[in-house]
Short mmCIF file of C-alpha atoms and ligand atoms in Angstrom, two decimals:
data_model
loop_
_atom_site.label_atom_id
_atom_site.label_comp_id
_atom_site.label_asym_id
_atom_site.label_seq_id
_atom_site.Cartn_x
_atom_site.Cartn_y
_atom_site.Cartn_z
CA ARG A 166 11.53 -9.18 -17.12
CA HIS A 167 8.51 -6.98 -16.30
CA LYS A 168 7.21 -5.93 -19.71
CA PHE A 169 4.27 -4.06 -18.17
CA TRP A 170 5.74 -2.65 -14.96
CA GLU A 171 8.80 -1.32 -16.82
CA THR A 172 6.45 1.11 -18.62
CA GLN A 173 4.87 2.47 -15.43
CA PRO A 174 5.85 5.38 -13.15
CA VAL A 175 7.04 3.19 -10.26
CA GLY A 176 10.47 2.76 -8.69
CA GLN A 177 12.52 0.52 -11.01
CA PHE A 178 15.05 -2.07 -9.84
CA LYS A 179 17.86 -0.26 -11.69
CA ASP A 180 17.22 2.89 -9.61
CA LEU A 181 17.39 1.17 -6.20
CA GLY A 182 19.96 2.92 -4.05
CA ASP A 183 20.28 5.97 -6.34
CA GLU A 184 20.00 8.73 -3.75
CA SER A 185 20.24 11.50 -6.34
CA LEU A 186 16.62 10.83 -7.31
CA PRO A 187 14.26 13.13 -5.39
CA GLU A 188 11.51 11.94 -3.03
CA GLY A 189 8.01 12.63 -4.41
CA PRO A 190 6.02 12.16 -7.65
CA ILE A 191 7.88 10.31 -10.42
CA GLU A 192 5.92 12.10 -13.16
CA PRO A 193 3.81 15.28 -12.96
CA PRO A 194 0.02 15.26 -13.37
CA THR A 195 -1.27 15.91 -16.88
CA PRO A 196 -4.17 18.32 -17.56
CA LEU A 197 -7.48 16.48 -17.02
CA SER A 198 -8.40 17.22 -20.64
CA GLU A 199 -5.46 15.03 -21.67
CA VAL A 200 -6.67 12.00 -19.69
CA LYS A 201 -8.02 9.38 -22.08
CA GLN A 202 -11.82 9.76 -22.16
CA GLU A 203 -12.69 6.22 -23.30
CA PRO A 204 -11.98 2.95 -21.47
CA TYR A 205 -9.00 0.83 -22.59
CA ASN A 206 -9.77 -1.95 -25.06
CA LEU A 207 -10.35 -5.42 -23.69
CA PRO A 208 -9.98 -8.59 -25.79
CA SER A 209 -13.22 -8.76 -27.79
CA PRO A 210 -15.08 -11.45 -25.77
CA TYR A 211 -15.07 -9.13 -22.71
CA GLU A 212 -16.65 -5.85 -21.60
CA TRP A 213 -16.18 -3.40 -18.72
CA THR A 214 -18.78 -3.11 -15.96
CA THR A 215 -18.95 -0.79 -12.97
CA CYS A 216 -19.93 -2.84 -9.94
CA ASP A 217 -22.56 -1.42 -7.58
CA LEU A 218 -21.83 -3.20 -4.29
CA ASP A 219 -25.10 -1.81 -2.86
CA SER A 220 -26.86 -4.19 -5.22
CA GLU A 221 -27.23 -7.54 -3.46
CA TYR A 222 -26.97 -9.29 -6.82
CA THR A 223 -23.73 -7.60 -7.92
CA CYS A 224 -22.17 -7.86 -4.47
CA ASN A 225 -22.85 -11.60 -4.63
CA GLU A 226 -21.24 -11.86 -8.08
CA VAL A 227 -18.08 -10.18 -6.76
CA TYR A 228 -18.15 -12.36 -3.65
CA VAL A 229 -18.41 -15.55 -5.74
CA LEU A 230 -15.59 -14.47 -8.10
CA LEU A 231 -13.23 -13.71 -5.18
CA THR A 232 -14.26 -16.77 -3.15
CA ASN A 233 -13.27 -19.02 -6.04
CA ASN A 234 -10.36 -17.11 -7.59
CA TYR A 235 -8.65 -14.74 -5.13
CA VAL A 236 -5.39 -15.03 -3.17
CA GLU A 237 -4.09 -18.45 -2.02
CA ASP A 238 -1.06 -19.46 0.03
CA ASP A 239 1.99 -20.90 -1.75
CA GLU A 240 0.75 -24.48 -1.39
CA ASN A 241 -2.85 -23.73 -2.44
CA MET A 242 -4.29 -25.01 0.83
CA PHE A 243 -6.19 -21.85 1.80
CA ARG A 244 -7.93 -19.05 -0.13
CA PHE A 245 -9.05 -15.68 1.26
CA ASN A 246 -12.82 -15.59 1.72
CA TYR A 247 -13.80 -11.94 2.24
CA SER A 248 -17.46 -11.68 3.30
CA LYS A 249 -19.98 -9.54 1.42
CA GLU A 250 -20.36 -7.22 4.43
CA PHE A 251 -16.58 -6.85 4.52
CA LEU A 252 -16.42 -6.01 0.80
CA ARG A 253 -19.13 -3.37 1.17
CA TRP A 254 -17.27 -1.83 4.11
CA ALA A 255 -13.87 -1.97 2.41
CA LEU A 256 -15.20 -0.32 -0.75
CA HIS A 257 -17.44 2.39 0.75
CA PRO A 258 -15.17 4.63 2.84
CA PRO A 259 -15.78 8.40 3.01
CA GLY A 260 -15.58 9.93 -0.48
CA TYR A 261 -15.48 6.64 -2.39
CA PHE A 262 -16.06 6.57 -6.16
CA LYS A 263 -18.33 3.88 -7.58
CA SER A 264 -16.45 4.24 -10.89
CA TRP A 265 -13.36 2.74 -9.16
CA HIS A 266 -15.13 -0.60 -8.54
CA ILE A 267 -14.38 -2.19 -11.87
CA GLY A 268 -15.44 -5.54 -13.24
CA VAL A 269 -14.95 -7.43 -16.49
CA ARG A 270 -17.77 -9.55 -17.90
CA VAL A 271 -18.02 -12.07 -20.73
CA LYS A 272 -20.16 -10.21 -23.31
CA THR A 273 -22.28 -13.22 -24.26
CA SER A 274 -23.08 -14.65 -20.80
CA LYS A 275 -22.53 -11.52 -18.65
CA LYS A 276 -20.53 -13.69 -16.26
CA LEU A 277 -18.20 -11.61 -14.03
CA VAL A 278 -14.64 -12.85 -14.66
CA ALA A 279 -12.32 -10.14 -13.34
CA PHE A 280 -12.28 -7.34 -10.79
CA ILE A 281 -10.13 -4.49 -9.45
CA THR A 282 -10.93 -1.71 -7.03
CA GLY A 283 -9.68 1.60 -5.74
CA VAL A 284 -10.73 3.70 -2.76
CA PRO A 285 -9.46 7.19 -1.94
CA ALA A 286 -7.16 7.73 1.05
CA ARG A 287 -4.88 10.47 2.37
CA ILE A 288 -1.48 8.91 2.95
CA ARG A 289 1.48 10.70 4.44
CA ALA A 290 4.93 9.87 3.10
CA SER A 291 7.64 11.55 5.22
CA ASP A 292 6.30 15.13 5.70
CA THR A 293 3.83 15.19 2.80
CA VAL A 294 0.18 14.15 2.87
CA VAL A 295 -0.82 12.87 -0.56
CA LEU A 296 -4.31 12.03 -1.82
CA MET A 297 -4.00 8.51 -3.19
CA ALA A 298 -6.01 5.54 -4.37
CA GLU A 299 -5.63 2.32 -2.42
CA ILE A 300 -5.84 -0.47 -5.01
CA ASN A 301 -7.07 -3.89 -3.89
CA PHE A 302 -9.02 -7.01 -4.94
CA LEU A 303 -7.31 -7.43 -8.30
CA CYS A 304 -8.59 -10.78 -9.47
CA VAL A 305 -8.74 -12.63 -12.79
CA HIS A 306 -10.74 -15.86 -13.05
CA LYS A 307 -8.46 -18.93 -12.92
CA LYS A 308 -9.45 -19.95 -16.47
CA LEU A 309 -8.35 -16.55 -17.86
CA ARG A 310 -4.91 -16.29 -16.28
CA SER A 311 -1.72 -15.29 -18.14
CA LYS A 312 -3.60 -13.56 -20.98
CA ARG A 313 -2.29 -10.11 -19.93
CA LEU A 314 -5.71 -9.00 -18.64
CA ALA A 315 -4.19 -7.65 -15.40
CA PRO A 316 -2.18 -4.87 -17.12
CA VAL A 317 -5.33 -3.67 -18.93
CA MET A 318 -7.25 -3.63 -15.65
CA ILE A 319 -4.47 -1.73 -13.90
CA LYS A 320 -4.37 0.82 -16.74
CA GLU A 321 -8.15 1.23 -16.61
CA VAL A 322 -8.27 1.80 -12.85
CA THR A 323 -5.38 4.26 -13.27
CA ARG A 324 -7.36 6.16 -15.92
CA ARG A 325 -10.44 6.36 -13.68
CA VAL A 326 -8.32 7.52 -10.73
CA HIS A 327 -6.74 10.19 -12.95
CA LEU A 328 -10.24 11.39 -13.95
CA GLU A 329 -10.73 12.32 -10.27
CA ASN A 330 -7.48 14.29 -10.40
CA ILE A 331 -5.59 11.77 -8.25
CA TRP A 332 -2.10 10.75 -9.41
CA GLN A 333 -0.70 8.41 -6.76
CA ALA A 334 -1.67 5.01 -5.36
CA ALA A 335 -0.74 2.53 -2.64
CA TYR A 336 -1.09 -1.26 -2.87
CA THR A 337 0.24 -4.48 -1.42
CA ALA A 338 0.91 -7.84 -3.05
CA GLY A 339 2.35 -11.22 -2.18
CA VAL A 340 4.51 -11.09 -5.32
CA VAL A 341 7.64 -9.03 -5.95
CA LEU A 342 7.09 -6.22 -8.46
CA PRO A 343 9.12 -3.07 -9.26
CA THR A 344 9.75 -2.07 -6.45
CA PRO A 345 8.65 -2.57 -2.82
CA ILE A 346 8.84 0.38 -0.42
CA SER A 347 8.92 -2.32 2.27
CA THR A 348 8.65 -6.10 2.63
CA CYS A 349 6.78 -7.41 5.64
CA GLN A 350 6.28 -10.84 7.14
CA TYR A 351 3.13 -12.48 8.45
CA TRP A 352 3.08 -13.89 11.98
CA HIS A 353 0.39 -16.18 13.35
CA ARG A 354 -0.86 -16.74 16.91
CA SER A 355 -2.70 -20.08 17.27
CA LEU A 356 -5.96 -19.76 19.16
CA ASN A 357 -7.38 -23.16 18.17
CA PRO A 358 -4.21 -25.21 17.70
CA LYS A 359 -5.94 -28.56 17.24
CA LYS A 360 -7.95 -27.32 14.25
CA LEU A 361 -4.95 -25.46 12.78
CA ILE A 362 -2.93 -28.67 12.87
CA ASP A 363 -5.81 -30.81 11.57
CA VAL A 364 -6.23 -28.58 8.50
CA GLY A 365 -2.49 -28.21 7.82
CA PHE A 366 -2.24 -24.54 8.75
CA SER A 367 0.36 -25.42 11.34
CA ARG A 368 2.29 -28.49 12.44
CA LEU A 369 2.93 -30.16 15.73
CA GLY A 370 6.31 -28.83 16.88
CA ALA A 371 9.26 -31.12 17.46
CA ARG A 372 8.95 -33.01 20.78
CA MET A 373 5.38 -31.66 21.19
CA THR A 374 2.18 -33.60 21.82
CA MET A 375 -1.30 -32.28 21.00
CA SER A 376 -2.13 -31.78 24.67
CA ARG A 377 1.13 -29.90 25.37
CA THR A 378 0.41 -27.73 22.32
CA ILE A 379 -3.13 -26.95 23.47
CA LYS A 380 -1.78 -26.00 26.90
CA LEU A 381 0.95 -23.82 25.37
CA TYR A 382 -1.62 -21.65 23.55
CA LYS A 383 -4.23 -21.51 26.36
CA LEU A 384 -5.49 -18.03 27.21
CA PRO A 385 -7.46 -16.65 30.19
CA ASP A 386 -11.26 -16.43 29.81
CA GLN A 387 -11.41 -12.74 30.65
CA THR A 388 -9.34 -9.70 29.72
CA VAL A 389 -7.15 -8.40 32.55
CA THR A 390 -6.77 -4.65 31.90
CA PRO A 391 -9.07 -2.43 34.03
CA GLY A 392 -11.10 -0.15 31.72
CA PHE A 393 -10.63 -2.38 28.66
CA ARG A 394 -13.84 -2.19 26.58
CA LYS A 395 -15.26 -2.16 23.08
CA MET A 396 -15.01 1.15 21.18
CA GLU A 397 -18.33 3.10 20.92
CA PRO A 398 -19.44 5.94 18.63
CA HIS A 399 -18.78 8.64 21.28
CA ASP A 400 -15.10 7.50 21.36
CA VAL A 401 -14.41 8.62 17.77
CA PRO A 402 -12.82 12.01 18.67
CA ALA A 403 -10.58 10.56 21.41
CA VAL A 404 -9.52 7.57 19.28
CA THR A 405 -8.76 9.89 16.35
CA ARG A 406 -6.48 12.05 18.55
CA LEU A 407 -4.74 8.98 19.99
CA LEU A 408 -4.22 7.34 16.60
CA ARG A 409 -3.11 10.52 14.77
CA ASN A 410 -0.53 11.18 17.45
CA TYR A 411 0.70 7.57 17.24
CA LEU A 412 0.92 7.39 13.45
CA LYS A 413 3.10 10.55 13.27
CA GLN A 414 6.23 8.53 13.96
CA PHE A 415 6.02 6.30 10.86
CA VAL A 416 7.49 7.19 7.48
CA VAL A 417 4.37 6.08 5.59
CA ALA A 418 0.97 6.14 7.34
CA PRO A 419 -2.64 7.12 6.67
CA ASP A 420 -3.76 10.63 7.66
CA PHE A 421 -7.01 9.66 9.43
CA ASP A 422 -9.63 12.25 10.39
CA GLU A 423 -12.72 11.58 12.51
CA ASN A 424 -14.77 10.47 9.50
CA ASP A 425 -12.11 7.94 8.57
CA VAL A 426 -11.91 6.61 12.12
CA GLU A 427 -15.69 6.32 12.27
CA HIS A 428 -15.68 4.31 9.06
CA TRP A 429 -12.54 2.20 9.47
CA LEU A 430 -12.50 1.58 13.22
CA LEU A 431 -15.99 1.70 14.73
CA PRO A 432 -16.87 -1.94 15.43
CA LYS A 433 -18.88 -3.68 12.72
CA GLU A 434 -19.88 -7.21 13.54
CA ASP A 435 -17.72 -9.89 11.85
CA VAL A 436 -15.90 -7.15 9.91
CA VAL A 437 -13.89 -4.92 12.25
CA ASP A 438 -13.46 -5.04 16.04
CA SER A 439 -11.96 -2.24 18.13
CA TYR A 440 -11.21 -2.08 21.84
CA LEU A 441 -9.74 0.65 23.99
CA VAL A 442 -8.57 1.30 27.50
CA GLU A 443 -10.45 4.02 29.35
CA ASN A 444 -8.71 5.11 32.54
CA PRO A 445 -11.21 4.27 35.31
CA GLU A 446 -10.44 7.53 37.19
CA SER A 447 -9.75 10.16 34.53
CA HIS A 448 -11.84 8.53 31.76
CA GLU A 449 -8.96 9.31 29.42
CA ILE A 450 -8.59 6.95 26.40
CA THR A 451 -4.98 5.76 26.65
CA ASP A 452 -4.67 2.60 24.55
CA PHE A 453 -6.37 1.09 21.53
CA CYS A 454 -6.35 -2.13 19.53
CA SER A 455 -8.28 -3.47 16.57
CA PHE A 456 -8.52 -6.36 14.15
CA TYR A 457 -10.47 -7.21 11.02
CA THR A 458 -12.15 -10.50 10.17
CA LEU A 459 -10.95 -12.33 7.08
CA PRO A 460 -11.75 -16.04 6.95
CA SER A 461 -10.02 -18.36 4.52
CA SER A 462 -11.62 -21.28 2.70
CA ILE A 463 -9.84 -24.51 3.52
CA LEU A 464 -9.32 -26.27 0.20
CA GLY A 465 -10.06 -29.98 0.21
CA ASN A 466 -10.39 -30.88 3.88
CA GLN A 467 -13.00 -33.48 4.85
CA ASN A 468 -13.77 -32.00 8.27
CA TYR A 469 -13.49 -28.23 7.98
CA SER A 470 -14.38 -25.70 5.27
CA THR A 471 -13.30 -22.36 6.79
CA LEU A 472 -10.56 -20.96 8.94
CA LYS A 473 -11.73 -18.02 11.04
CA ALA A 474 -8.85 -15.53 11.12
CA ALA A 475 -8.47 -12.14 12.82
CA TYR A 476 -5.91 -9.72 11.33
CA SER A 477 -4.23 -7.14 13.53
CA TYR A 478 -5.19 -3.67 12.26
CA TYR A 479 -4.25 -0.43 14.12
CA ASN A 480 -3.02 -0.61 17.72
CA VAL A 481 -1.75 2.12 20.08
CA SER A 482 -0.19 1.65 23.50
CA THR A 483 0.61 4.64 25.70
CA LYS A 484 -0.14 3.46 29.27
CA ILE A 485 -0.67 -0.31 29.13
CA PRO A 486 2.37 -2.37 28.08
CA TRP A 487 2.12 -3.67 24.48
CA ILE A 488 2.20 -7.27 25.69
CA GLN A 489 -0.71 -6.82 28.09
CA LEU A 490 -2.77 -4.86 25.55
CA MET A 491 -2.29 -7.38 22.77
CA ASN A 492 -2.76 -10.34 25.11
CA ASP A 493 -6.17 -8.88 25.99
CA VAL A 494 -7.09 -8.65 22.32
CA LEU A 495 -6.01 -12.29 21.85
CA ILE A 496 -8.35 -13.19 24.73
CA VAL A 497 -11.20 -11.34 23.01
CA ALA A 498 -10.50 -13.07 19.67
CA LYS A 499 -10.34 -16.50 21.33
CA LYS A 500 -13.65 -15.83 23.08
CA LYS A 501 -15.19 -14.88 19.73
CA ASP A 502 -14.10 -18.24 18.34
CA TYR A 503 -11.34 -17.14 15.95
CA ASP A 504 -8.93 -19.96 15.08
CA VAL A 505 -5.88 -17.76 14.52
CA PHE A 506 -4.77 -14.16 15.06
CA ASN A 507 -2.50 -12.86 12.28
CA ALA A 508 -0.23 -9.83 12.31
CA LEU A 509 2.41 -8.22 10.13
CA ASP A 510 5.72 -7.03 11.58
CA VAL A 511 4.68 -3.38 10.92
CA MET A 512 4.63 -0.48 13.44
CA HIS A 513 5.55 -1.70 16.96
CA ASN A 514 4.32 -5.25 16.40
CA GLU A 515 7.80 -6.76 16.84
CA THR A 516 7.64 -5.76 20.52
CA PHE A 517 4.94 -8.35 21.27
CA LEU A 518 4.97 -11.01 18.51
CA LYS A 519 7.53 -13.43 19.99
CA GLU A 520 6.52 -12.93 23.61
CA LEU A 521 2.85 -13.64 22.84
CA LYS A 522 3.78 -16.87 20.97
CA PHE A 523 3.15 -15.73 17.43
CA GLY A 524 5.09 -17.89 14.96
CA LEU A 525 6.59 -16.74 11.65
CA GLY A 526 4.36 -17.52 8.68
CA ASP A 527 5.50 -18.59 5.21
CA GLY A 528 3.91 -15.54 3.53
CA LYS A 529 5.42 -12.15 2.77
CA LEU A 530 3.59 -8.95 1.96
CA HIS A 531 5.24 -6.32 -0.22
CA TYR A 532 4.08 -2.68 -0.03
CA TYR A 533 4.15 -0.41 -3.10
CA LEU A 534 3.47 3.18 -4.11
CA TYR A 535 2.51 4.18 -7.67
CA ASN A 536 4.03 7.39 -9.07
CA TYR A 537 5.73 8.26 -5.78
CA ARG A 538 9.38 7.67 -4.96
CA ILE A 539 10.65 7.37 -1.44
CA LYS A 540 14.38 7.61 -0.85
CA HIS A 541 15.02 4.39 1.08
CA VAL A 542 13.45 0.99 1.39
CA LEU A 543 11.63 1.02 4.74
CA ARG A 544 11.99 -1.39 7.59
CA PRO A 545 8.54 -2.84 8.42
CA SER A 546 8.67 -0.97 11.76
CA GLU A 547 8.77 2.30 9.78
CA LEU A 548 5.45 1.47 8.10
CA GLY A 549 2.25 2.75 9.73
CA LEU A 550 -0.16 1.46 7.09
CA VAL A 551 -2.34 -1.66 7.01
CA LEU A 552 -4.35 -2.42 3.87
CA LEU A 553 -7.21 -4.93 3.89
S1 LIG B 177 -2.80 -7.92 -4.74
C1 LIG B 177 -3.82 -9.34 -4.96
C2 LIG B 177 -3.71 -9.86 -6.36
N1 LIG B 177 -4.64 -10.93 -6.63
C3 LIG B 177 -4.35 -12.22 -6.54
O1 LIG B 177 -3.22 -12.60 -6.26
C4 LIG B 177 -5.50 -13.18 -6.81
C5 LIG B 177 -5.11 -14.40 -7.59
N2 LIG B 177 -4.43 -14.03 -8.82
C6 LIG B 177 -5.02 -13.46 -9.89
O2 LIG B 177 -6.20 -13.19 -9.91
C7 LIG B 177 -4.13 -13.15 -11.08
O3 LIG B 177 -2.97 -13.95 -11.01
C8 LIG B 177 -3.74 -11.66 -11.16
C9 LIG B 177 -2.75 -11.44 -12.30
C10 LIG B 177 -4.97 -10.82 -11.44
C11 LIG B 177 -3.06 -11.18 -9.87
N3 LIG B 177 -0.22 -6.76 -8.71
O4 LIG B 177 -2.96 -10.82 -16.64
P1 LIG B 177 -1.58 -11.34 -16.50
C12 LIG B 177 1.59 -8.44 -13.22
C13 LIG B 177 0.25 -6.08 -9.77
O5 LIG B 177 -1.07 -12.14 -17.64
P2 LIG B 177 -2.54 -13.03 -14.37
C14 LIG B 177 -3.85 -6.60 -5.19
O6 LIG B 177 -5.02 -6.75 -5.35
C15 LIG B 177 2.74 -9.33 -13.62
O7 LIG B 177 3.91 -8.93 -12.94
N4 LIG B 177 0.70 -6.65 -10.90
O8 LIG B 177 -1.41 -12.19 -15.14
C16 LIG B 177 -3.19 -5.25 -5.43
C17 LIG B 177 2.77 -9.09 -15.11
O9 LIG B 177 3.35 -7.82 -15.38
P3 LIG B 177 4.90 -7.77 -15.85
C18 LIG B 177 0.65 -7.99 -10.95
O10 LIG B 177 -1.83 -13.94 -13.44
C19 LIG B 177 -3.13 -5.00 -6.91
C20 LIG B 177 1.29 -8.98 -15.45
O11 LIG B 177 0.61 -8.62 -14.22
C21 LIG B 177 0.17 -8.77 -9.90
O12 LIG B 177 -3.52 -13.59 -15.30
C22 LIG B 177 -2.33 -3.80 -7.30
C23 LIG B 177 0.74 -10.30 -15.93
O13 LIG B 177 -0.62 -10.11 -16.24
C24 LIG B 177 -0.27 -8.10 -8.74
N5 LIG B 177 -0.74 -8.75 -7.67
O14 LIG B 177 -3.29 -11.92 -13.49
C25 LIG B 177 -2.33 -3.55 -8.78
N6 LIG B 177 0.23 -10.06 -10.25
O15 LIG B 177 4.99 -8.49 -17.17
C26 LIG B 177 -1.42 -2.39 -9.19
C27 LIG B 177 0.74 -10.09 -11.49
O16 LIG B 177 5.27 -6.33 -15.96
C28 LIG B 177 -2.04 -1.06 -8.90
N7 LIG B 177 1.00 -8.84 -11.92
O17 LIG B 177 5.69 -8.47 -14.78
C29 LIG B 177 -1.18 0.06 -9.40
C30 LIG B 177 -1.78 1.43 -9.11
C31 LIG B 177 -2.94 1.76 -10.07
C32 LIG B 177 -3.65 3.08 -9.74
C33 LIG B 177 -2.80 4.32 -10.07
C34 LIG B 177 -3.60 5.58 -9.80
C35 LIG B 177 -2.76 6.76 -10.00
O1 LIG B 178 -1.30 -18.01 6.12
C1 LIG B 178 -0.17 -18.13 5.68
N1 LIG B 178 0.60 -19.16 5.97
C2 LIG B 178 0.22 -20.16 6.95
C3 LIG B 178 -0.33 -21.39 6.29
C4 LIG B 178 0.70 -22.12 5.48
C5 LIG B 178 0.12 -23.29 4.77
C6 LIG B 178 1.11 -23.83 3.81
N2 LIG B 178 1.55 -22.87 2.85
C7 LIG B 178 1.40 -20.40 7.85
N3 LIG B 178 1.18 -21.20 8.88
C8 LIG B 178 2.14 -21.45 9.92
C9 LIG B 178 1.57 -20.95 11.22
C10 LIG B 178 2.28 -21.48 12.44
C11 LIG B 178 1.40 -21.28 13.67
C12 LIG B 178 2.10 -21.80 14.89
C13 LIG B 178 3.45 -21.18 15.08
C14 LIG B 178 4.32 -21.32 13.84
C15 LIG B 178 3.62 -20.80 12.61
O2 LIG B 178 2.47 -19.86 7.66
C16 LIG B 178 0.44 -17.07 4.77
C17 LIG B 178 1.06 -15.95 5.58
O3 LIG B 178 2.05 -16.44 6.39
N4 LIG B 178 -0.60 -16.53 3.93
C18 LIG B 178 -0.51 -16.53 2.61
O4 LIG B 178 0.45 -17.02 2.04
C19 LIG B 178 -1.64 -15.88 1.89
C20 LIG B 178 -1.14 -14.87 0.91
C21 LIG B 178 -0.32 -13.76 1.51
C22 LIG B 178 -0.04 -12.65 0.52
C23 LIG B 178 -1.22 -11.75 0.45
C24 LIG B 178 -1.36 -10.83 -0.69
C25 LIG B 178 -2.49 -9.93 -0.36
C26 LIG B 178 -2.95 -9.02 -1.41
C27 LIG B 178 -3.35 -7.76 -0.79
O5 LIG B 178 -4.07 -6.89 -1.49
#
């Protein structure tokens, strides 16, 4: 059934539920001298390219490829439209390797037709922190689908990760592969219900009028929590402590240090937004919330071309109730003109989704590890990891 994935060191369907298998690497590292030194062969019309996202020209080529060919919903109504600034941010975390930003070009025209990326990350699974690659942005041009290019690209990124002496990876996908460590669901909170209905993102509920729907999703103009403010550079140490302490409780979570928090969570306009609660008396940082900006192109609508979506990222509540904290972030997102606020059912998100009028989406997101077995399939609430 999975001619490629059956050959890879990943959990296989036949091993699900076999508790005699140990947690940890599926196969040991090989000596670096035994890692293949040359790139894998592509079909002869194509060649490898390493993409320098610092180059405006190359960044635009990647942006155009993804804008026209990346992930769509099951009815092909929307397509992710990552911005160039977002791609630069996502691909340049501390310690990144340019060699892990891999493109495929047509030899004759030099047109970019496929892409895959990795970035390094420390991820804890149970009690063990493992240096991994996070793999993302796998994309093959629509005209080149089903030619088995994806397995070659996955093998090539694996080879380049191995060359840096890294032997594990984490990734998410909307499709089922051997085998998910967890399967999560998307939830959506309408901020601009009229537009969402007009573009077919949502539907008018039974026995609902447009004006009742607009009223249902109305939010206050101002946040309500005293001491709620945008995160600033001087907050990095306090946010790192708060987040590290919070993420301890999950079975799989990133091991963020201050450099990671500075990169991944300091606000970057139209890319990542972070807010915190500073106690007005003690000045202690007690709560935190964040989202990233990922618009979708609306395919074939006369009136609208993009859906402005915020995606829940890392959130921590210690003093303010989850519902109040997340309601404040919805207020912020509404004020910034987002049409919808999306969240997965990971971490403690179930505690606020229904109450804050999120509705279940039609999309699932499966989480995977490469060359690392964990003993049980995780409930989404046991996952402390959000990939972009
Ligand atoms: S998930 C986002 C993926 N991108 C999209 O969905 C964008 C739109 N779709 C496309 O561009 C193409 O359909 C893609 C497949 C490129 C997805 N992850 O070339 P093919 C397997 C892994 O004929 P195409 C993200 O970015 C499929 O099961 N494998 O197919 C994370 C089959 O194998 P098998 C996938 O449709 C990516 C084979 O590919 C995926 O032309 C993580 C068919 O190849 C998928 N999303 O191209 C990658 N979709 O026969 C893994 C299909 O066995 C990283 N396939 O079933 C692993 C870790 C590597 C690093 C390790 C370091 C140590
Ligand atoms: O956005 C998604 N679904 C939307 C739109 C559905 C359009 C028709 N298919 C959705 N809308 C309902 C919202 C409604 C709001 C009011 C309350 C009730 C609910 O469900 C879905 C997620 O649900 N998105 C996708 O399908 C995109 C792909 C998701 C897989 C991503 C793989 C990522 C790869 C990562 O590297």
